[in-house]
CSV table of C-alpha atoms and ligand atoms in Angstrom, one decimal:
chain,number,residue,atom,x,y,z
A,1,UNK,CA,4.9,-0.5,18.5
A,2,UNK,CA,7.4,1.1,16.4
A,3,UNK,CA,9.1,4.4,17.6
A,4,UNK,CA,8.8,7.2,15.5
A,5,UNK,CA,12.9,7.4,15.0
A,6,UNK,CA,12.6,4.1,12.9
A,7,UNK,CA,10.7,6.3,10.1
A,8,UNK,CA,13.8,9.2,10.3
A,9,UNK,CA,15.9,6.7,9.9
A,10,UNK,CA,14.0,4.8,6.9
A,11,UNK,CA,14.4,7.9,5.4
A,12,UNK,CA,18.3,8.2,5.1
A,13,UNK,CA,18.4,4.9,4.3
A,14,UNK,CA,15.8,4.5,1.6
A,15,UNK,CA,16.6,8.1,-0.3
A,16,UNK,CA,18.3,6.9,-3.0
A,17,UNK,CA,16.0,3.8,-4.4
A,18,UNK,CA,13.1,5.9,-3.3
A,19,UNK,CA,11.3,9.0,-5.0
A,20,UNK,CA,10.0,11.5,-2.9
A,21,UNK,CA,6.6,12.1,-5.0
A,22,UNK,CA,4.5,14.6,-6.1
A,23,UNK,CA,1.6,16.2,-3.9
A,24,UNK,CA,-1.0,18.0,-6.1
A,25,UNK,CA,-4.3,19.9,-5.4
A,26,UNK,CA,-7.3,18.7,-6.5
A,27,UNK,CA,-9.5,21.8,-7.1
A,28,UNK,CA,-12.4,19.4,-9.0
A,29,UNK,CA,-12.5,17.7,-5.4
A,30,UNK,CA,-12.4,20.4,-3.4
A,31,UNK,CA,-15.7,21.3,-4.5
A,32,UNK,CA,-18.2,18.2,-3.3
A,33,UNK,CA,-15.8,18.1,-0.3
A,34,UNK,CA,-15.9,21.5,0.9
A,35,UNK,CA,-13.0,21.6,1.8
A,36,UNK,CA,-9.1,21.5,-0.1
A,37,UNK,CA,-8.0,18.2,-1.3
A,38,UNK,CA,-4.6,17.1,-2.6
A,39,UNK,CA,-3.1,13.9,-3.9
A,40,UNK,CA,-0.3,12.2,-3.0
A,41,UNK,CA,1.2,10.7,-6.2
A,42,UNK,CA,3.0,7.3,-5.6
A,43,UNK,CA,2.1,6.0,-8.3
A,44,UNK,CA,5.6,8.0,-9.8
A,45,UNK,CA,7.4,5.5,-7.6
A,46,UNK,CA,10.2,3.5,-10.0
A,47,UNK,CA,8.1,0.2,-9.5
A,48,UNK,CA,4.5,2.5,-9.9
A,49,UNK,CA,3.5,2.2,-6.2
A,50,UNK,CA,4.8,3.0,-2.5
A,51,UNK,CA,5.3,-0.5,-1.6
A,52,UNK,CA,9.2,0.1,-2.9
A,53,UNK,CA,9.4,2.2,0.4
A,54,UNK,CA,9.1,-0.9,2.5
A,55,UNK,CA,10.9,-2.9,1.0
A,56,UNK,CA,13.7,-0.8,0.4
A,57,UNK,CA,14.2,-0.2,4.5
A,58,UNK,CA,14.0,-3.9,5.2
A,59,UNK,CA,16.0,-4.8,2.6
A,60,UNK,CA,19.1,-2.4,3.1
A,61,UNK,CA,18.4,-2.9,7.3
A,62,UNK,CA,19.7,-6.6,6.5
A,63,UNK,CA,22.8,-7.7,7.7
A,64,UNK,CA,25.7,-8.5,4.9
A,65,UNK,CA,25.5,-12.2,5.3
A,66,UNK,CA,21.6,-12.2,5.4
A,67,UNK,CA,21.4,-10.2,1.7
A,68,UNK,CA,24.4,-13.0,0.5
A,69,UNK,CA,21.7,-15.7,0.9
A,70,UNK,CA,19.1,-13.7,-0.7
A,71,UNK,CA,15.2,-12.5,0.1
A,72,UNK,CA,11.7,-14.1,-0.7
A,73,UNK,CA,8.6,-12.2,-0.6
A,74,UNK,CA,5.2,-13.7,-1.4
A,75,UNK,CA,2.6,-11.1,-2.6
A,76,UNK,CA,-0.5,-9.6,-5.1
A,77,UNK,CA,2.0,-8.0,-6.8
A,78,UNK,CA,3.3,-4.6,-5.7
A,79,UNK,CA,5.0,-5.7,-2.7
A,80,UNK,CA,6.8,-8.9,-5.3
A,81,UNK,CA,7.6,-6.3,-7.6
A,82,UNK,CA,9.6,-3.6,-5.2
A,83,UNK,CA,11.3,-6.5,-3.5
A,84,UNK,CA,12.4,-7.9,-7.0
A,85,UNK,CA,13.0,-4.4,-8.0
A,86,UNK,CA,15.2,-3.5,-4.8
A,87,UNK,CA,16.9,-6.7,-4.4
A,88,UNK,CA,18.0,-6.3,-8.2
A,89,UNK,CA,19.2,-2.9,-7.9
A,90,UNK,CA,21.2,-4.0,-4.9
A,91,UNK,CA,22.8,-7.2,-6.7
A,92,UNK,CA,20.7,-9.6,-4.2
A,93,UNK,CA,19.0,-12.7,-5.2
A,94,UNK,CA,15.0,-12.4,-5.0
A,95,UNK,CA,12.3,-14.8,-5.1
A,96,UNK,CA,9.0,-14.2,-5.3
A,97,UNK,CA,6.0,-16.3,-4.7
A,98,UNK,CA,2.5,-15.9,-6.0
A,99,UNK,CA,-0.6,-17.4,-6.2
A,100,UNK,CA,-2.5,-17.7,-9.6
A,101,UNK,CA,-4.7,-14.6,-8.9
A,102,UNK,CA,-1.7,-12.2,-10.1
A,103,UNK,CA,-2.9,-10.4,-12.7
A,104,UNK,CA,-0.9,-11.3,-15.9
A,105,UNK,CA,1.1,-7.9,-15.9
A,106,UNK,CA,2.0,-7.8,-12.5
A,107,UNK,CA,3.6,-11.4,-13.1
A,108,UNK,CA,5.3,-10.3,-16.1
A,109,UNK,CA,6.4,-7.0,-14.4
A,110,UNK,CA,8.0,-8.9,-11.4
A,111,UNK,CA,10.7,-11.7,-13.9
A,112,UNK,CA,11.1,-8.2,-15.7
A,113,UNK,CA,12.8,-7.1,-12.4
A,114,UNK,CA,14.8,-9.8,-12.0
A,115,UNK,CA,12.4,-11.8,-9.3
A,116,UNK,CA,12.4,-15.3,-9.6
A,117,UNK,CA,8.9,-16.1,-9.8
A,118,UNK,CA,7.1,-18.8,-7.6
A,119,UNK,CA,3.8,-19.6,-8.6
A,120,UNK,CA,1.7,-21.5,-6.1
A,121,UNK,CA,-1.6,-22.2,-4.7
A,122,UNK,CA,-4.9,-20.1,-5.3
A,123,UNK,CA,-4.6,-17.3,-2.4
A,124,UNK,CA,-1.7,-15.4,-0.4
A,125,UNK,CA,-1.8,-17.6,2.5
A,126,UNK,CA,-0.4,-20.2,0.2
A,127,UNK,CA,2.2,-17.8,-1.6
A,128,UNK,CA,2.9,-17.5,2.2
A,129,UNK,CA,3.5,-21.0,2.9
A,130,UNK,CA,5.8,-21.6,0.3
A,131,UNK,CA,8.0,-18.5,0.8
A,132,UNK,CA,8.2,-19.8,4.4
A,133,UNK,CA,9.4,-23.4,3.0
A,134,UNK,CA,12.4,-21.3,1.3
A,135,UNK,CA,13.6,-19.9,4.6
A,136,UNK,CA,13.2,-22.8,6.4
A,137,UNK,CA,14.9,-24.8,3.7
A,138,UNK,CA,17.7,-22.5,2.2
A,139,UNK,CA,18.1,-20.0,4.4
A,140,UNK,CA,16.1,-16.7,2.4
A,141,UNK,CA,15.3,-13.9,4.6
A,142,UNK,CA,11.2,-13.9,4.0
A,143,UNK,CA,10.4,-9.6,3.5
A,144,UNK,CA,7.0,-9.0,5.0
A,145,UNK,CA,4.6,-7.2,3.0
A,146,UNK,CA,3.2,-5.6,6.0
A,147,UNK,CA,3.9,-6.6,9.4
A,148,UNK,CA,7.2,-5.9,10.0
A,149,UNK,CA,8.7,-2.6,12.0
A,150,UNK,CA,11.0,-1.7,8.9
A,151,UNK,CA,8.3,-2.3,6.5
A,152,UNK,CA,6.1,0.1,8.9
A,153,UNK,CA,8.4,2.7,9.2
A,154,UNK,CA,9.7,2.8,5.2
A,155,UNK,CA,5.7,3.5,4.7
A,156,UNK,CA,5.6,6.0,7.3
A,157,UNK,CA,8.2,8.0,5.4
A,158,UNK,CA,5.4,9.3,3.2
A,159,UNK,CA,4.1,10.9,6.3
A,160,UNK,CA,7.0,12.9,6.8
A,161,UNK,CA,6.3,14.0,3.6
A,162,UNK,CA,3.1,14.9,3.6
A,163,UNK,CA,4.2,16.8,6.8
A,164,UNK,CA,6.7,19.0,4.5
A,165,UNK,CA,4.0,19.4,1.6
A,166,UNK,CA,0.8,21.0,3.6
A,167,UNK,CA,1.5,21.2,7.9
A,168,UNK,CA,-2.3,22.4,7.6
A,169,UNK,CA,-4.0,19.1,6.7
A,170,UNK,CA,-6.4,17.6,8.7
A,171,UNK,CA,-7.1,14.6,7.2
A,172,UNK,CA,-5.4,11.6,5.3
A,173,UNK,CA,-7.2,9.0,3.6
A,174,UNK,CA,-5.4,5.9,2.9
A,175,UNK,CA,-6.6,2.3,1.1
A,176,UNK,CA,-6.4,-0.1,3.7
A,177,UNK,CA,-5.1,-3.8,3.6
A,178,UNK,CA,-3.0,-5.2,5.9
A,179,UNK,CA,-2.2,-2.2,7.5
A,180,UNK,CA,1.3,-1.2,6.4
A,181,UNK,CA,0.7,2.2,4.7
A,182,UNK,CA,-2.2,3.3,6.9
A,183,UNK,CA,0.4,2.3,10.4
A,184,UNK,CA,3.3,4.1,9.2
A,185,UNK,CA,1.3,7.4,7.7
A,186,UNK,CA,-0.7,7.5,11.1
A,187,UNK,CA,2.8,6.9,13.3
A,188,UNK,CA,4.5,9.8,11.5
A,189,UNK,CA,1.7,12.2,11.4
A,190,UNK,CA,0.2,11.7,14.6
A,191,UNK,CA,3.9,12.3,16.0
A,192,UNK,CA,3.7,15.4,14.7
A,193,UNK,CA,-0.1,16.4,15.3
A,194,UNK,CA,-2.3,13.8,17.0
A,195,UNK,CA,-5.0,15.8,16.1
A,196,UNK,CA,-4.7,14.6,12.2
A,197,UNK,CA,-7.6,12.2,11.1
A,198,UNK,CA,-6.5,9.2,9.6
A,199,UNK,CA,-9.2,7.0,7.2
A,200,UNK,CA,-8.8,4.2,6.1
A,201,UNK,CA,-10.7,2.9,3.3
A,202,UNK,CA,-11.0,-0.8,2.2
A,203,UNK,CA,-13.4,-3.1,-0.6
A,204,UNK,CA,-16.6,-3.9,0.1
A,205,UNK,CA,-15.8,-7.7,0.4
A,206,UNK,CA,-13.1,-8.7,1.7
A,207,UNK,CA,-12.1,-6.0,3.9
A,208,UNK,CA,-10.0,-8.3,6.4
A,209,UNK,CA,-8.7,-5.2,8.9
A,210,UNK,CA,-12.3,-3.5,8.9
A,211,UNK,CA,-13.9,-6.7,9.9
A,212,UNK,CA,-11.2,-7.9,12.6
A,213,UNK,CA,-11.3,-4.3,14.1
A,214,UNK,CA,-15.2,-5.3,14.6
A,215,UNK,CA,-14.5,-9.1,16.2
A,216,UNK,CA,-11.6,-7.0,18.3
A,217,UNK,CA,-9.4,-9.7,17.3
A,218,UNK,CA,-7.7,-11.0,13.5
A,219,UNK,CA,-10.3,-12.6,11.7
A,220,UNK,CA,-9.7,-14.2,8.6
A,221,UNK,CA,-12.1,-13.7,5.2
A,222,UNK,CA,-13.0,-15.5,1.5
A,223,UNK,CA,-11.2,-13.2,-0.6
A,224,UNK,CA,-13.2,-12.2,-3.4
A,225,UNK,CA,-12.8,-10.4,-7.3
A,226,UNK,CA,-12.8,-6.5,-6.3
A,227,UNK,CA,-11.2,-3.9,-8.8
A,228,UNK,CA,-9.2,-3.2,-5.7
A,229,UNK,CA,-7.1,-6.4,-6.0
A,230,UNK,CA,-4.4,-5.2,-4.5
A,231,UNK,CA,-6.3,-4.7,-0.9
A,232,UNK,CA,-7.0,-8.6,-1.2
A,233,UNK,CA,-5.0,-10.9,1.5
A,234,UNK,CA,-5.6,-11.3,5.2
A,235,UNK,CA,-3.9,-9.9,8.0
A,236,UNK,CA,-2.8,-13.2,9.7
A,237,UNK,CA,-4.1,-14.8,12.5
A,238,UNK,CA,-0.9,-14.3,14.4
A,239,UNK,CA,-0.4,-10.5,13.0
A,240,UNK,CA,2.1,-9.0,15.6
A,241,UNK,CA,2.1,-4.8,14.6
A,242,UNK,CA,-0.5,-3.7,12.2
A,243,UNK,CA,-3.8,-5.1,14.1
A,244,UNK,CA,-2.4,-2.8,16.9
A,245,UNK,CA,-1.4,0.4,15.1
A,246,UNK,CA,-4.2,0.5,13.2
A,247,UNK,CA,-6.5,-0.2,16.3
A,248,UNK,CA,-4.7,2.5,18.2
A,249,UNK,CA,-3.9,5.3,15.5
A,250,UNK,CA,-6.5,4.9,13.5
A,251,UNK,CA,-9.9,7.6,13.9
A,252,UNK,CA,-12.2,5.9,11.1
A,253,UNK,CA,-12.4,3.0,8.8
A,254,UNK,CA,-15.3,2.1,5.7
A,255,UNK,CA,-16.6,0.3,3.0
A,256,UNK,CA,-15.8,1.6,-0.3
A,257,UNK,CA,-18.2,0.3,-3.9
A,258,UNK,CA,-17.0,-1.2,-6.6
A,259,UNK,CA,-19.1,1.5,-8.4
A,260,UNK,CA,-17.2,4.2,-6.3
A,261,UNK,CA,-13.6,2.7,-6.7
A,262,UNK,CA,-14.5,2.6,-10.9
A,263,UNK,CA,-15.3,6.4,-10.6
A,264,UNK,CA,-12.2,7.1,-8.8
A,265,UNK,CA,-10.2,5.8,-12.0
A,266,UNK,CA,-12.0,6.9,-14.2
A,267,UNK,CA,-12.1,10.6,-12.5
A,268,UNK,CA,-8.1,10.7,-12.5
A,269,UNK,CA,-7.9,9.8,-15.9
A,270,UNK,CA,-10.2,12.5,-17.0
A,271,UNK,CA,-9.5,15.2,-15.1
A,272,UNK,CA,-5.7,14.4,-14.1
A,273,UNK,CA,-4.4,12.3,-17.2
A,274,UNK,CA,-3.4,9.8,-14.4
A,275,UNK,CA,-3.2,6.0,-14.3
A,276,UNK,CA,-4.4,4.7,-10.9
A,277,UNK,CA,-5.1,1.2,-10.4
A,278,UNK,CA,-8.4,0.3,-8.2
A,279,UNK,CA,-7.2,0.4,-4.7
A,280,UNK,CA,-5.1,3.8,-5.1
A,281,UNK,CA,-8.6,5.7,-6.8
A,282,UNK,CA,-10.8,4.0,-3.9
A,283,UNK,CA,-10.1,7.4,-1.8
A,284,UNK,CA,-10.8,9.7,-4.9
A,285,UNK,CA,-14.0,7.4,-5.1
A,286,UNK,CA,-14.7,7.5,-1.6
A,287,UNK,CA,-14.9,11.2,-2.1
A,288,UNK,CA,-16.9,11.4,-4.9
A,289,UNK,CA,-19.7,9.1,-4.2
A,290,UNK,CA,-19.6,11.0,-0.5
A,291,UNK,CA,-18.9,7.7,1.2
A,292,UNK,CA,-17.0,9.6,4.2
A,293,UNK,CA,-19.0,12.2,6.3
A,294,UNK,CA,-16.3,15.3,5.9
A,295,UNK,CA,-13.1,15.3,4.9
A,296,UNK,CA,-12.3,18.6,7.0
A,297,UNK,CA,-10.3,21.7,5.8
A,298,UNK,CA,-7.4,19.9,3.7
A,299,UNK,CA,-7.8,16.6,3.1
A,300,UNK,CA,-4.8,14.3,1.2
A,301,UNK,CA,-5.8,11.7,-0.7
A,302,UNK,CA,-3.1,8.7,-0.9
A,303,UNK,CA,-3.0,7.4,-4.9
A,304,UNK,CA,-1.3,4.3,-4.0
A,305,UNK,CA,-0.3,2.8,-7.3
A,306,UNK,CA,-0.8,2.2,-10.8
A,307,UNK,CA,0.1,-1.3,-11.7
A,308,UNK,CA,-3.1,-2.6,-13.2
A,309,UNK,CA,-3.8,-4.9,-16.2
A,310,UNK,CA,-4.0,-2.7,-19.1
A,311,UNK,CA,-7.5,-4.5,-20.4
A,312,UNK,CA,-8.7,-4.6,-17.4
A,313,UNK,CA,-8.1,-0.8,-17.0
A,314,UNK,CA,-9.7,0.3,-20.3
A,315,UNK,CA,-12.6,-1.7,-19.3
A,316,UNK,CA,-13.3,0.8,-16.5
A,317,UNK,CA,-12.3,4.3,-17.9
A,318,UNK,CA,-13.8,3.5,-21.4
A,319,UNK,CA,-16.7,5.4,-21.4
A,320,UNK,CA,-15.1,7.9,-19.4
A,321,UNK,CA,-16.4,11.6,-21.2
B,1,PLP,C1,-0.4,-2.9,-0.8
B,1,PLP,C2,-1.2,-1.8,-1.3
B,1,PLP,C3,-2.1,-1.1,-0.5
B,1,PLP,C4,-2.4,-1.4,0.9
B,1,PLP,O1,-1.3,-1.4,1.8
B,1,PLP,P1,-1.3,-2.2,3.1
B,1,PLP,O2,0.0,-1.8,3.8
B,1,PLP,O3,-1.4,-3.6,2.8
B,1,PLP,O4,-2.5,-1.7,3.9
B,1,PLP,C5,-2.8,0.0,-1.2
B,1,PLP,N1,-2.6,0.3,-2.5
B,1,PLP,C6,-1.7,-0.4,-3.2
B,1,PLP,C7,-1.6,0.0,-4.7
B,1,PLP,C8,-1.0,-1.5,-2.7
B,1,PLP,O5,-0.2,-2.1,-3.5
């Protein structure tokens, strides 16, 4: 498990790469939730989503020598993109390997960066393998999208933030993949107030943590087209941290609609002027299409990111009125 210190001390060490973002209520929410809602914007984040928090800790946690040979990261795209963006503003070299899912702006984003971009196989366990191939053979430092304590802990410092912003809520709801996001927010809230519910909210399909919480074990899953794309990937059969945090911290997970996760960006934009890609609007949508029991007396909503494909965007909000 990782100790709580790990996110303190994420957060002198990340402060200067990292935004502290915006946390905004939500009266249209509040409504159909009976209860206050407020959204935690990360989408303001320089690379458009939190993942820059991770990376950022592990990076800079990295011995001299280690960040003189360089990093590899193999990802969707958020997690490519803050490691290309970090290692750049840091003067380190940064490969990143994908598999031909990445949406076409995501790929563009990341060489914008500076990442050099790997392009391999058809799914993250093969961006995986090839990252691994770069360490073994010339000596990168692979950064873990996920399961790693400093990734954990660089998450979790959006938790103490939260924590600053409203000491009264109740209950966070996070989009769930491997577990990153929803470990560290949980570690640092529930330090504070194990009371705090913590939701996690995934796809429909492919919802790899939901379904190995079931089996009790990691299992591993087809992944399939969701608006969420960024929630796509497994957890790893040989997942060390997240399986664990998220089994012990926590409260609740569920299923989100692709009709749901559509509303959610298309509510933002209309009533917030705010770009959200799928899996950062699937807890607006969650809310909206009443997909979680009760949200409790505060609720905060975790918009994750806004890095999706422009078409594929204005294919969902465009009959938004
Ligand atoms: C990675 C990501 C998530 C999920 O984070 P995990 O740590 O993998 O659970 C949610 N939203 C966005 C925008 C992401 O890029």
């Amino acid at each position: 498990m990782v100790p709580i210190q790990q996110v303190w001390e994420a957060r002198r060490r990340i402060g200067t790469l990292v935004r502290k973002t915006s946390f905004r209520e939500c009266p249209f929410l509040s409504e159909p939730s009976k209860g206050r809602v407020s959204l935690k914007m990360e989408t303001e984040q320089p690379t458009g989503a939190f993942k820059i928090r991770g990376a950022a800790n592990k990076i800079l946690s990295l011995s001299d020598e280690e960040q003189a040979r360089g990093v590899v990261a193999y990802s969707t795209g958020n997690h490519g993109l803050a490691v290309a963006y970090v290692a750049s503003q840091l003067g380190i070299d940064a490969h990143i390997c994908v598999s031909n899912r990445v949406p076409r702006a995501k790929a563009e984003a990341i060489r914008k960066f500076g990442g050099k971009l790997e392009i391999y196989g058809d799914s993250q366990d093969d961006a995986g393998r090839r990252a691994r191939e770069l360490r073994d053979h010339e000596g990168l430092t692979v950064i873990e999208p996920f399961d790693d304590p400093h990734v954990i802990a660089g998450q979790g410092t959006i938790g103490l933030e939260l924590l600053e912003e409203a000491p009264d809520i109740d209950t966070v709801f996070v989009p769930l993949s491997g577990g990153g996001l929803i470990s560290g927010i949980a570690l640092s809230v529930k330090a504070n107030n194990p009371n705090v519910r913590i939701v996690g909210l995934s796809m429909e399909r492919g919802a790899v943590m939901h379904e190995s919480l079931k089996a009790g074990r990691p299992v591993e899953i087809a992944e399939v087209e969701t608006l969420a794309d960024s929630l796509l990937g497994g957890i790893g059969r040989d997942n060390r941290y997240t399986f664990a945090m998220v089994k012990q911290y926590v409260d609740e997970t569920y299923l989100v609609s692709e009709a749901a996760i559509a509303d959610g960006m298309k509510f933002l934009m209309k009533r917030h002027r705010i770009v959200a890609e799928g899996a950062a609007a699937i807890g607006v949508g969650a809310l909206l299409h009443q997909t979680v029991p009760a949200t409790g007396k505060h609720a905060a909503v975790i918009v994750s990111g806004k890095n999706v494909d422009p078409a594929a965007y204005f294919k969902v909000v465009n009959d938004v009125s």
